[in-house]
Short mmCIF file of C-alpha atoms in Angstrom, two decimals:
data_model
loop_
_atom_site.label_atom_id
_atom_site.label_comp_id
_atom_site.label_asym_id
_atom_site.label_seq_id
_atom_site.Cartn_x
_atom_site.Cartn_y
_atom_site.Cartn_z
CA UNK A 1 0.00 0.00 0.00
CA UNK A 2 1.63 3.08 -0.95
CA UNK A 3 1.67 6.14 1.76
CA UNK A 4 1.73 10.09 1.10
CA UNK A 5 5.43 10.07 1.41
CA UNK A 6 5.86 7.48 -1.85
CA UNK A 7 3.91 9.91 -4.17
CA UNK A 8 5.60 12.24 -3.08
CA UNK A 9 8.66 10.60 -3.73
CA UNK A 10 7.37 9.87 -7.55
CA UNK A 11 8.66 12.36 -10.12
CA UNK A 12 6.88 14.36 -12.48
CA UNK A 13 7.38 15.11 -15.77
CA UNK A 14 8.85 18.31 -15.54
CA UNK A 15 11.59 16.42 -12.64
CA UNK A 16 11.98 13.75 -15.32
CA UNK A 17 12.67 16.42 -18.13
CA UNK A 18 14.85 17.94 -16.08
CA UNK A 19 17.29 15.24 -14.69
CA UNK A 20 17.26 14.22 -18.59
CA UNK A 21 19.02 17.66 -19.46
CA UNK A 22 21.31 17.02 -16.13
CA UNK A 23 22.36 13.41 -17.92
CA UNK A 24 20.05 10.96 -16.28
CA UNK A 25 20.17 8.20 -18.77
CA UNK A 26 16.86 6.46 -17.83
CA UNK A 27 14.50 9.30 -17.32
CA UNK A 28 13.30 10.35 -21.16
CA UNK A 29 12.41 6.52 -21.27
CA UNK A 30 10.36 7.13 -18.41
CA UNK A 31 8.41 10.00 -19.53
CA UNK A 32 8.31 8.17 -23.08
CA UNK A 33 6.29 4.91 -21.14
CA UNK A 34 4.29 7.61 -19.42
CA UNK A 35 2.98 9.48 -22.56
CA UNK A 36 3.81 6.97 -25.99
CA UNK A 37 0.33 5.94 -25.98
CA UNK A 38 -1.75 8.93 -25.90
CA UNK A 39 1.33 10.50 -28.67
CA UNK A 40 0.48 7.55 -30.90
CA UNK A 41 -3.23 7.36 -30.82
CA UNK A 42 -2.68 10.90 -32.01
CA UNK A 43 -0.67 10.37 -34.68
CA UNK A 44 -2.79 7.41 -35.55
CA UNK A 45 -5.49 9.43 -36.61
CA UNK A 46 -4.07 12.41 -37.86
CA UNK A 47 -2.14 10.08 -40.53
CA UNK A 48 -4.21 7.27 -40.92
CA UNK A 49 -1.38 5.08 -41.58
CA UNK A 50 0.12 2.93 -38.67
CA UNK A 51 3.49 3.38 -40.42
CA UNK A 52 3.82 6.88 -40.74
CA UNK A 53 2.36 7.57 -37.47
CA UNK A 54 5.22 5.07 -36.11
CA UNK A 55 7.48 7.48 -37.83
CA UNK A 56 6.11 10.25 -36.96
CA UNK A 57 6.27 9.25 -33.23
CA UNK A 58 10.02 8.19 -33.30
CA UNK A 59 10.78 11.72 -35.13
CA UNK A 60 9.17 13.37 -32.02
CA UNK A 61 10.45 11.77 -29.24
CA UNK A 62 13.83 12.36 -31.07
CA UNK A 63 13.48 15.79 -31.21
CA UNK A 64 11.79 15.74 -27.57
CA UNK A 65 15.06 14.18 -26.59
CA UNK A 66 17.27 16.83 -28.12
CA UNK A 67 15.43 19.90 -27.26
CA UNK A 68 14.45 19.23 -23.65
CA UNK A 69 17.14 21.71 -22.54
CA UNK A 70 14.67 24.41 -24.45
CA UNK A 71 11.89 23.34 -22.26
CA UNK A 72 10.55 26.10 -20.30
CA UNK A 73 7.88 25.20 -18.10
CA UNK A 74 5.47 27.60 -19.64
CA UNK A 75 3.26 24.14 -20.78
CA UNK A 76 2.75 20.84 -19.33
CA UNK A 77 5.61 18.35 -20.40
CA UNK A 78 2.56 16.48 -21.95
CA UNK A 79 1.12 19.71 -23.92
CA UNK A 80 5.11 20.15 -24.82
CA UNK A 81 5.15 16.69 -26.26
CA UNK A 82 1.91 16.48 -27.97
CA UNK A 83 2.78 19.72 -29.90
CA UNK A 84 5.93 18.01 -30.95
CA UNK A 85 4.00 15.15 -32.40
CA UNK A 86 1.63 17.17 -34.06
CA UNK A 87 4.34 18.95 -36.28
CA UNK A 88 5.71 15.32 -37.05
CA UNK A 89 2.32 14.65 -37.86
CA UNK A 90 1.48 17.71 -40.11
CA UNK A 91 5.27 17.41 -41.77
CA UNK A 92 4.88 13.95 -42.67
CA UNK A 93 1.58 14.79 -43.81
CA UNK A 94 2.65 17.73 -46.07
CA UNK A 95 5.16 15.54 -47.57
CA UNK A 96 2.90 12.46 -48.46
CA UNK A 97 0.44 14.71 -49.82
CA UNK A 98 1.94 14.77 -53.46
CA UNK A 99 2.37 10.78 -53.21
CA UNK A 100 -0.77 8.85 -54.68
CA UNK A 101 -2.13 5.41 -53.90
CA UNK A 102 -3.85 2.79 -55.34
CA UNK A 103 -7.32 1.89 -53.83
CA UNK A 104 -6.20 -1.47 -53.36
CA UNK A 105 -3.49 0.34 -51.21
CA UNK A 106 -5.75 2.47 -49.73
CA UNK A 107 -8.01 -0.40 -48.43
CA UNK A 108 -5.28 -2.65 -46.79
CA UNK A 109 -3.86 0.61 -44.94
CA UNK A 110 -7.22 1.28 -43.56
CA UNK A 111 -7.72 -2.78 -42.84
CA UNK A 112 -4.37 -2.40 -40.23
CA UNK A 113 -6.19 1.01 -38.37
CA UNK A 114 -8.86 -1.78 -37.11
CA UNK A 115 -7.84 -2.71 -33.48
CA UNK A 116 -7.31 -6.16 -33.25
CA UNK A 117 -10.19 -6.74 -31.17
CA UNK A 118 -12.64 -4.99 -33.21
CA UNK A 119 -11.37 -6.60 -35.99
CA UNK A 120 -12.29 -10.01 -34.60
CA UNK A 121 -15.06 -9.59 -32.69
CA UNK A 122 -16.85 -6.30 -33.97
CA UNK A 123 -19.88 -6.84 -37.23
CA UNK A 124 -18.69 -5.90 -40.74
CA UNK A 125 -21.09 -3.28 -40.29
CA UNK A 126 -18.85 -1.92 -37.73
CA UNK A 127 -15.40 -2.49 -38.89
CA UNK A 128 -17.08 -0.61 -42.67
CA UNK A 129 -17.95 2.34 -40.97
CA UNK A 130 -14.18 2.25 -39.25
CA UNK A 131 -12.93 2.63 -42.36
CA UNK A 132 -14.98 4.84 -44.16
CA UNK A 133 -14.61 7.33 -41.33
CA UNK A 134 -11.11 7.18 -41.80
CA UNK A 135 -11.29 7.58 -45.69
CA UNK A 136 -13.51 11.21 -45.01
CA UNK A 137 -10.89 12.33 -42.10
CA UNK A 138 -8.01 11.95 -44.80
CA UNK A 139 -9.94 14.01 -47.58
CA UNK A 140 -9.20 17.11 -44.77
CA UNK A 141 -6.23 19.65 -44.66
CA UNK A 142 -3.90 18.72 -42.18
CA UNK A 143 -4.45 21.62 -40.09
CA UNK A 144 -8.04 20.78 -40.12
CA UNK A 145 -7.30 17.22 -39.76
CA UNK A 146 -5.03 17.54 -36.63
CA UNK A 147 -7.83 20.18 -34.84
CA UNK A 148 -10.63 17.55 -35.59
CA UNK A 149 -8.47 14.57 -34.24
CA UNK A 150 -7.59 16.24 -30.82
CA UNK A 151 -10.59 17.82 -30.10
CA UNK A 152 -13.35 15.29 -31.34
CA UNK A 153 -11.42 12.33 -31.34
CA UNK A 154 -9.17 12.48 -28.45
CA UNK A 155 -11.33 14.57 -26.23
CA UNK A 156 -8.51 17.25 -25.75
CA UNK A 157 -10.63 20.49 -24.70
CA UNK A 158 -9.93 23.19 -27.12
CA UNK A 159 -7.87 25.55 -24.45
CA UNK A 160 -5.60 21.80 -24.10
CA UNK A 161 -5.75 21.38 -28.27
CA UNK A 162 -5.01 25.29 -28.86
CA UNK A 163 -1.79 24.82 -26.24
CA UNK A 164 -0.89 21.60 -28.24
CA UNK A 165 -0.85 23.31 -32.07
CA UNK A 166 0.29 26.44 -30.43
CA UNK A 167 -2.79 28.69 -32.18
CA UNK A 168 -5.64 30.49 -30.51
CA UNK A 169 -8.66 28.74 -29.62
CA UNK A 170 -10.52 30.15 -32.20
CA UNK A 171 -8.55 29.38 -34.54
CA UNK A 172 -9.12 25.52 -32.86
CA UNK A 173 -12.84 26.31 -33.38
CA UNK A 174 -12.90 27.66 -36.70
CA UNK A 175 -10.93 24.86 -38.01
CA UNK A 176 -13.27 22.43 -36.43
CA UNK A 177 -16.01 23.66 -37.83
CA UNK A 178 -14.77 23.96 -40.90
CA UNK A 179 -13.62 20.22 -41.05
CA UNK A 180 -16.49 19.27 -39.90
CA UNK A 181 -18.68 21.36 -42.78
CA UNK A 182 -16.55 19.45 -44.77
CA UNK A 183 -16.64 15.70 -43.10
CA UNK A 184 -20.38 15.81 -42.85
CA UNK A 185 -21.48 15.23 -46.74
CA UNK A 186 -19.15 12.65 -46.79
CA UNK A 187 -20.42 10.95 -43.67
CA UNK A 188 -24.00 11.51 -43.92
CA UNK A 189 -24.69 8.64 -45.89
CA UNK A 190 -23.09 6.42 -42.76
CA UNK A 191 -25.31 7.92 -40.37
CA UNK A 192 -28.72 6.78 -42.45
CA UNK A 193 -27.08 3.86 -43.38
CA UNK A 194 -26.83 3.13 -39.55
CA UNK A 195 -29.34 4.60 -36.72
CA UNK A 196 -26.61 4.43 -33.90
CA UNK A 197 -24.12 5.89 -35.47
CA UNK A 198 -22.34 9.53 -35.51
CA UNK A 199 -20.36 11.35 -37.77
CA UNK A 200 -16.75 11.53 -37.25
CA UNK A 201 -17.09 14.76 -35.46
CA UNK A 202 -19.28 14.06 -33.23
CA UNK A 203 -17.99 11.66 -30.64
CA UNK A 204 -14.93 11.06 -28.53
CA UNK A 205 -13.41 8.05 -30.08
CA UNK A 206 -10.45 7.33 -28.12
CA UNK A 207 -7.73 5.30 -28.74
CA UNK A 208 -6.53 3.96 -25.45
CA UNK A 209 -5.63 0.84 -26.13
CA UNK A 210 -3.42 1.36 -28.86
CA UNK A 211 0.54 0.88 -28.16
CA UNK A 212 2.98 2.39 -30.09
CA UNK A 213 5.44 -0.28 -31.42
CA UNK A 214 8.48 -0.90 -29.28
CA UNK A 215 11.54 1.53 -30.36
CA UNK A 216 15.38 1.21 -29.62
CA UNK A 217 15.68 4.52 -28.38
CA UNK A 218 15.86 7.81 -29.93
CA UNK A 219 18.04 7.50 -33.48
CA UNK A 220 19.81 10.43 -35.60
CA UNK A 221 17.20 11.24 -37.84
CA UNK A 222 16.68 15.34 -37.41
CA UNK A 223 14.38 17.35 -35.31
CA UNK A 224 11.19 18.17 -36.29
CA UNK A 225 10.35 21.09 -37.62
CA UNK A 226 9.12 23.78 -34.78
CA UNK A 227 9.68 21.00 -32.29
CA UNK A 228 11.19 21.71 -28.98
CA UNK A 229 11.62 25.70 -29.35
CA UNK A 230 8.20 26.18 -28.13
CA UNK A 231 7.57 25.36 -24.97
#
């Protein structure tokens, strides 16, 4: 049974952070256990790809790594790190924009965003509507994309979302509501199609249970772009 005095004795984030800078060689692993999942359900579905968003994560935490010395305490270490992710995100995004696809592609990609357990267990009806949801989400700008995916899909309030992209909240708001102008012709059709079901928008479709693949450790691959400075 633990007492006042052990979480006390339990650091946070912003301890971990800082012994990292100081040359503690196991605490960025420990605030990387703490806060990998939530970072990859969020690059999950802002890319829609399990590989990019893989990449997208390891980019982060590498530039995480590298620029914790920058780290202010003007955010949560969390906010800090979630803004990191999103700029992976939207880079990666940005870059695969001018790459096409085949549909056949396009299907098997979507296939692998179905958690394992839904994919067993869940109705086809179910693990279609998955995946068209997904298809509408990636028809969005990235900036609308990423406000969407925090805010509706995550849960993140907009003050926590507008601290994450590092914009105003109405610029949060505006982009939400313009992504979801845009989602809802595409997703109306889903909606008739089944009584129970909600537009993308519309609920707060978490992914907790996701884990982001195991990783070596951070490797030499660059910082991301706006990463780190911002804290």
């Amino acid at each position: 049974m633990s007492t006042d005095s052990d979480k006390a004795s339990i650091p946070t984030d912003a301890d971990l952070l800082a012994l990292h800078v100081k040359g503690d060689p196991d605490a960025f692993g420990e605030i990387v256990r703490r806060h990998r999942d939530r970072l990859w359900a969020v690059a999950l579905r802002t890319l829609s790809d399990r590989e990019e968003a893989a990449d997208a994560v390891q980019d982060a935490l590498v530039s995480a790594y590298r620029a914790a010395h920058t780290f202010r305490g003007q955010s949560a270490v969390t906010t800090w790190l979630h803004r990191i992710t999103v700029n992976a995100c939207l880079d990666r995004a940005r870059k695969a924009a001018s790459r096409r696809t085949s549909p056949v592609a396009e299907t098997e990609r979507l296939e692998q965003l179905l958690e394992p357990e839904e994919s067993a267990a869940a109705p086809a009806e179910r693990q279609d509507l998955h995946r068209e949801l997904l298809r509408a989400l990636r028809t969005l700008p990235e900036e609308q994309r990423a406000a969407l995916v925090l805010v509706d899909m995550q849960g993140y309030p907009v003050a926590e979302a507008a601290a994450i992209l590092d914009i105003p909240t109405g610029t949060v708001k505006s982009r939400c509501a313009r992504g979801r102008a845009r989602l809802l012709p595409l997703v109306t059709h889903l909606r008739a199609d089944n009584g129970d079901s909600e537009p993308a928008s519309g609920g707060r479709n978490r992914a907790q249970g996701t884990s982001v693949p195991p990783t070596a450790g951070p490797k030499d691959t660059g910082a991301v772009k706006g990463g780190g400075g911002r804290a």
